[in-house]
Short mmCIF file of C-alpha atoms in Angstrom, two decimals:
data_model
loop_
_atom_site.label_atom_id
_atom_site.label_comp_id
_atom_site.label_asym_id
_atom_site.label_seq_id
_atom_site.Cartn_x
_atom_site.Cartn_y
_atom_site.Cartn_z
CA MET A 1 44.04 100.77 33.96
CA SER A 2 44.17 96.76 32.79
CA ARG A 3 45.89 95.59 30.09
CA ILE A 4 42.78 94.46 28.38
CA GLU A 5 41.52 98.23 29.25
CA MET A 6 44.54 99.86 27.39
CA ALA A 7 44.09 97.33 24.59
CA MET A 8 40.45 97.92 23.92
CA GLU A 9 41.12 101.96 24.12
CA LYS A 10 43.86 101.67 21.49
CA ALA A 11 41.82 100.24 19.17
CA ALA A 12 39.05 102.08 19.38
CA GLN A 13 41.34 105.13 18.99
CA LEU A 14 42.92 103.04 16.00
CA ARG A 15 39.27 102.71 14.52
CA LYS A 16 38.74 106.82 15.17
CA GLU A 17 41.73 107.59 12.97
CA GLY A 18 40.72 105.21 9.92
CA LEU A 19 44.35 103.23 10.47
CA PRO A 20 44.55 99.38 10.17
CA GLN A 21 44.70 97.69 13.52
CA GLN A 22 47.94 95.41 14.20
CA PRO A 23 47.69 91.21 14.40
CA GLY A 24 46.44 90.16 17.85
CA GLU A 25 45.40 93.93 19.24
CA GLY A 26 41.59 93.93 19.36
CA GLY A 27 40.97 91.36 16.83
CA ALA A 28 39.39 91.75 14.01
CA PRO A 29 37.48 95.02 12.83
CA GLU A 30 33.46 94.66 12.92
CA VAL A 31 33.38 94.46 9.36
CA ASP A 32 35.73 91.55 8.96
CA ARG A 33 33.33 89.55 11.93
CA GLN A 34 30.15 90.56 10.62
CA HIS A 35 31.39 89.11 6.90
CA HIS A 36 32.97 85.94 8.53
CA LEU A 37 29.45 84.97 10.37
CA SER A 38 27.13 85.87 7.32
CA ALA A 39 29.61 84.55 4.43
CA PRO A 40 28.02 81.35 3.35
CA ALA A 41 29.80 77.81 3.49
CA PRO A 42 31.71 76.69 0.21
CA VAL A 43 29.97 73.98 -1.27
CA SER A 44 32.18 71.52 -2.77
CA ALA A 45 32.01 70.56 -6.50
CA PRO A 46 30.27 67.03 -6.95
CA PRO A 47 32.79 64.45 -8.20
CA GLN A 48 33.84 64.30 -11.72
CA VAL A 49 34.82 61.21 -13.09
CA SER A 50 39.02 61.50 -13.52
CA PRO A 51 40.06 61.07 -17.54
CA GLU A 52 41.17 57.24 -17.19
CA ARG A 53 37.71 56.26 -15.92
CA VAL A 54 35.99 57.75 -18.91
CA LEU A 55 35.30 54.32 -21.17
CA SER A 56 35.61 54.36 -24.75
CA PRO A 57 34.06 50.95 -25.50
CA LYS A 58 34.65 50.22 -29.67
CA HIS A 59 32.40 47.53 -29.87
CA PRO A 60 30.48 47.79 -33.31
CA PHE A 61 26.90 47.11 -31.16
CA LEU A 62 27.41 49.72 -29.25
CA VAL A 63 25.25 51.62 -31.80
CA ASN A 64 23.91 54.86 -29.06
CA LEU A 65 27.39 55.20 -28.77
CA LEU A 66 29.39 54.76 -31.63
CA ASP A 67 26.20 55.41 -34.36
CA PRO A 68 23.60 57.19 -32.66
CA HIS A 69 21.99 58.43 -36.12
CA SER A 70 21.59 54.71 -37.17
CA PRO A 71 18.31 52.97 -37.53
CA ALA A 72 19.00 50.63 -34.24
CA ALA A 73 19.98 53.84 -32.24
CA GLU A 74 16.45 55.20 -33.04
CA GLU A 75 14.70 51.89 -32.10
CA TYR A 76 16.75 51.73 -28.81
CA ARG A 77 15.61 55.54 -28.09
CA LYS A 78 11.93 54.04 -29.24
CA LEU A 79 12.34 51.36 -26.46
CA LYS A 80 13.13 53.68 -23.48
CA SER A 81 10.29 56.36 -24.27
CA VAL A 82 7.98 53.07 -24.23
CA LEU A 83 9.71 51.77 -20.90
CA VAL A 84 10.04 55.10 -19.29
CA LYS A 85 5.73 55.54 -19.88
CA LEU A 86 5.75 52.23 -18.38
CA THR A 87 7.53 52.59 -15.63
CA ASP A 88 7.78 56.71 -14.74
CA GLY A 89 4.45 56.66 -12.55
CA HIS A 90 3.87 56.06 -8.71
CA PRO A 91 5.02 54.18 -7.48
CA PHE A 92 8.30 54.16 -9.86
CA LYS A 93 8.89 50.75 -11.44
CA ASN A 94 12.82 51.43 -11.99
CA ALA A 95 14.11 47.66 -11.29
CA ILE A 96 14.17 46.22 -15.02
CA MET A 97 15.34 42.52 -15.57
CA VAL A 98 16.62 41.75 -19.45
CA THR A 99 16.51 38.43 -20.29
CA SER A 100 15.97 35.97 -22.81
CA SER A 101 14.53 32.21 -23.55
CA VAL A 102 18.07 30.44 -24.59
CA PRO A 103 21.60 32.17 -25.26
CA ASN A 104 22.85 33.98 -28.27
CA GLU A 105 19.61 36.38 -28.52
CA GLY A 106 21.47 39.81 -27.54
CA LYS A 107 19.99 40.18 -24.08
CA SER A 108 23.29 41.95 -22.79
CA LEU A 109 23.75 44.44 -26.12
CA THR A 110 19.68 45.06 -25.65
CA ALA A 111 20.31 45.64 -21.82
CA LEU A 112 23.43 47.84 -22.49
CA ASN A 113 22.56 49.70 -25.13
CA LEU A 114 19.18 50.92 -23.43
CA ALA A 115 21.08 51.81 -20.42
CA VAL A 116 22.88 53.99 -22.37
CA SER A 117 19.92 55.24 -24.16
CA LEU A 118 18.45 56.48 -20.79
CA ALA A 119 21.76 57.99 -19.10
CA GLN A 120 22.32 60.03 -22.14
CA GLY A 121 18.83 61.66 -21.29
CA LEU A 122 18.11 64.41 -19.10
CA ASP A 123 16.20 62.90 -16.04
CA HIS A 124 17.60 59.66 -14.85
CA THR A 125 20.92 58.17 -13.83
CA VAL A 126 21.46 54.53 -14.90
CA LEU A 127 23.34 51.74 -12.76
CA LEU A 128 23.63 48.74 -15.05
CA VAL A 129 23.75 45.23 -13.33
CA ASP A 130 25.89 42.31 -14.57
CA ALA A 131 23.69 39.22 -13.03
CA ASP A 132 24.61 36.81 -15.33
CA LEU A 133 27.28 34.59 -13.00
CA ARG A 134 27.60 32.17 -15.33
CA ARG A 135 28.47 34.21 -18.53
CA PRO A 136 29.24 37.79 -17.83
CA SER A 137 29.71 39.85 -20.56
CA LEU A 138 29.20 43.69 -19.88
CA HIS A 139 32.55 44.52 -18.78
CA HIS A 140 34.00 42.86 -22.10
CA TYR A 141 31.76 45.43 -24.37
CA LEU A 142 32.74 48.21 -22.10
CA GLU A 143 36.46 47.34 -22.16
CA VAL A 144 36.62 47.62 -18.64
CA GLU A 145 38.64 44.51 -16.39
CA GLN A 146 36.61 42.01 -14.26
CA GLY A 147 36.75 42.95 -10.48
CA VAL A 148 34.41 43.54 -7.37
CA GLY A 149 30.83 42.98 -8.17
CA LEU A 150 27.58 42.01 -7.56
CA ALA A 151 28.32 38.37 -6.13
CA ASP A 152 30.78 40.01 -4.06
CA ILE A 153 28.19 42.16 -2.22
CA LEU A 154 25.95 38.96 -2.01
CA LYS A 155 28.88 36.97 -0.50
CA GLY A 156 29.23 40.15 1.98
CA THR A 157 33.18 40.29 0.89
CA ALA A 158 32.50 44.10 -0.54
CA GLU A 159 30.21 46.92 0.04
CA ILE A 160 28.12 48.57 -2.61
CA PRO A 161 30.35 51.48 -3.27
CA GLN A 162 33.34 49.60 -3.86
CA ALA A 163 31.74 47.25 -6.67
CA ILE A 164 30.03 50.51 -8.39
CA VAL A 165 32.09 51.66 -11.72
CA GLN A 166 31.68 55.21 -13.26
CA THR A 167 31.87 54.93 -16.61
CA GLY A 168 31.62 58.39 -17.97
CA LEU A 169 29.25 57.59 -20.54
CA GLY A 170 26.33 60.05 -19.85
CA LYS A 171 24.79 59.14 -16.37
CA LEU A 172 25.78 55.55 -16.70
CA SER A 173 27.27 53.14 -13.44
CA LEU A 174 28.08 49.51 -13.56
CA ILE A 175 28.10 46.59 -11.10
CA ARG A 176 29.84 44.04 -13.06
CA SER A 177 29.46 40.46 -12.29
CA GLY A 178 32.24 39.85 -9.89
CA SER A 179 34.08 36.96 -8.57
CA ARG A 180 33.09 33.20 -9.87
CA VAL A 181 30.35 31.73 -7.78
CA GLU A 182 29.52 27.99 -8.46
CA ASN A 183 25.67 28.09 -7.90
CA PRO A 184 24.28 31.36 -8.74
CA VAL A 185 21.03 30.29 -7.80
CA GLU A 186 21.51 30.07 -4.16
CA LEU A 187 22.51 33.86 -4.22
CA PHE A 188 19.46 34.80 -5.95
CA THR A 189 17.08 32.90 -3.72
CA SER A 190 18.77 34.59 -0.80
CA GLN A 191 17.47 37.42 1.29
CA LYS A 192 20.73 39.29 0.69
CA MET A 193 19.49 39.64 -3.35
CA ARG A 194 16.31 40.95 -2.16
CA ALA A 195 17.73 43.24 0.38
CA LEU A 196 20.07 44.57 -2.50
CA VAL A 197 17.20 45.28 -5.17
CA ASP A 198 15.48 46.98 -2.13
CA GLU A 199 18.04 49.23 -1.35
CA LEU A 200 19.71 50.08 -4.88
CA LYS A 201 16.00 50.93 -6.16
CA ASN A 202 15.34 53.26 -2.74
CA ARG A 203 18.72 54.80 -2.65
CA TYR A 204 18.33 57.49 -5.78
CA PRO A 205 14.78 58.14 -6.71
CA ASP A 206 15.62 58.96 -10.34
CA ARG A 207 17.77 56.01 -11.03
CA TYR A 208 16.68 53.05 -13.20
CA LEU A 209 18.36 49.45 -12.48
CA ILE A 210 18.88 47.46 -15.44
CA PHE A 211 19.67 43.80 -14.55
CA ASP A 212 21.10 41.62 -17.17
CA THR A 213 20.70 38.39 -16.44
CA PRO A 214 20.94 34.72 -17.67
CA PRO A 215 18.58 32.96 -20.33
CA LEU A 216 15.38 31.82 -18.79
CA LEU A 217 15.18 28.41 -19.98
CA PRO A 218 18.59 26.66 -19.23
CA PHE A 219 19.19 28.54 -15.56
CA ALA A 220 17.04 28.71 -12.53
CA GLU A 221 18.33 32.00 -11.45
CA SER A 222 16.57 34.47 -13.85
CA ARG A 223 13.49 33.36 -12.34
CA ALA A 224 14.19 34.09 -9.24
CA LEU A 225 15.48 37.68 -9.91
CA ALA A 226 11.72 38.04 -11.89
CA ASN A 227 9.93 37.91 -8.54
CA ILE A 228 11.92 40.43 -6.88
CA VAL A 229 12.22 42.65 -9.96
CA ASP A 230 9.41 45.65 -11.04
CA GLY A 231 9.68 44.50 -14.63
CA VAL A 232 11.25 42.13 -17.64
CA LEU A 233 12.32 42.58 -20.94
CA LEU A 234 12.27 39.52 -22.94
CA VAL A 235 14.63 39.64 -25.42
CA VAL A 236 13.63 37.09 -28.83
CA ARG A 237 16.06 36.85 -31.45
CA GLU A 238 14.45 36.13 -35.02
CA ARG A 239 15.08 32.51 -36.14
CA LEU A 240 16.86 31.80 -33.13
CA ALA A 241 14.79 30.39 -30.39
CA SER A 242 11.76 28.05 -31.32
CA GLN A 243 8.40 29.02 -31.20
CA ASP A 244 8.03 26.47 -27.94
CA GLU A 245 11.26 27.95 -26.19
CA VAL A 246 9.52 31.36 -26.51
CA LEU A 247 6.23 30.61 -25.28
CA GLU A 248 7.69 28.34 -22.40
CA ALA A 249 9.82 31.46 -21.82
CA TYR A 250 6.95 33.69 -21.77
CA GLU A 251 5.14 31.54 -19.28
CA ALA A 252 7.58 31.59 -17.07
CA VAL A 253 7.32 35.72 -16.47
CA LYS A 254 4.33 36.39 -17.49
CA GLY A 255 2.04 38.59 -15.50
CA PRO A 256 2.11 42.24 -14.33
CA GLY A 257 5.83 42.11 -14.20
CA LEU A 258 5.82 41.62 -18.43
CA LEU A 259 6.86 44.94 -19.87
CA GLY A 260 7.09 43.67 -23.23
CA VAL A 261 8.85 41.75 -26.01
CA VAL A 262 12.12 43.26 -27.30
CA TYR A 263 12.13 41.43 -31.53
CA ASN A 264 16.17 41.32 -31.94
CA ALA A 265 18.04 41.25 -35.62
CA ALA A 266 14.82 40.94 -37.77
CA ASP A 267 14.84 41.64 -41.29
CA ASN A 268 13.79 45.33 -42.76
CA VAL A 269 11.61 44.69 -45.08
CA GLY A 270 12.08 47.21 -47.74
CA HIS A 271 15.69 47.50 -48.05
CA GLU A 272 18.20 45.34 -49.65
CA GLU A 273 20.25 45.14 -46.69
CA ARG A 274 19.77 43.08 -44.04
CA TYR A 275 20.64 44.93 -40.53
CA SER A 276 20.05 44.47 -36.66
CA TYR A 277 17.52 46.70 -35.44
CA TYR A 278 15.10 46.40 -32.63
CA LYS A 279 11.06 46.30 -32.25
CA HIS A 280 9.16 45.94 -29.07
CA TYR A 281 5.89 45.32 -28.06
CA GLN A 282 3.54 44.32 -25.13
CA GLY A 283 1.67 41.38 -24.78
CA LYS A 284 1.81 37.95 -25.81
CA PRO A 285 4.45 36.91 -28.16
#
């Protein structure tokens, strides 16, 4: 009798007597082999944001984070509802640009609060992109250091995953502006910008892209980006830009892509105190 036949006979005898086999003698019992073959492969848990990556910004105008029951936060929720209704169809118009006529109208805070409001919901993830390469501010508001960002991706010195910051604020991610650029218009009018927007649009089917861009009138890059994204929100601060400036900005982006105007820092008629809140409407300002 060969050694293999002897081992098989011994294994059969042990099974008959109900005794456990020794390691290496006849292999694993049949029941163990069946369990091993039928057991599902372990599913790895989704990556979690580490505690040090969960941001806790304290800027008082981040109302959706710090004062979610305020009238301003409620206006942002209304703006979110209107935006979703205008964009959540077939095709999904998920690439949205937020801009203004002139500086200091509150476009960056509008973009940030809107992004947070969307990210706090159940249906969408949000990627907020600081596309104001001349005067970036989103990293200041979120209290995160400047680093690899949009400019570096467009210059070919960084890949998209390197530039994405997981904020831990709902389902909100951030791409910072990145390294300093002397002439942002060249990047915004390049094929790389169009390819980047297309890739970010199509990478996740439920994700909104919110681009915070420079004001329309002083700089040309926002007009270039307006021809690439799906929609534009124009922020108008009460008593800051002149009527002619608002109309000029409107003319620059009017058309199917103009989703509406966010009227910022308006007087709340009927209350003694004045506070900043946000109205939105569609059509000509």
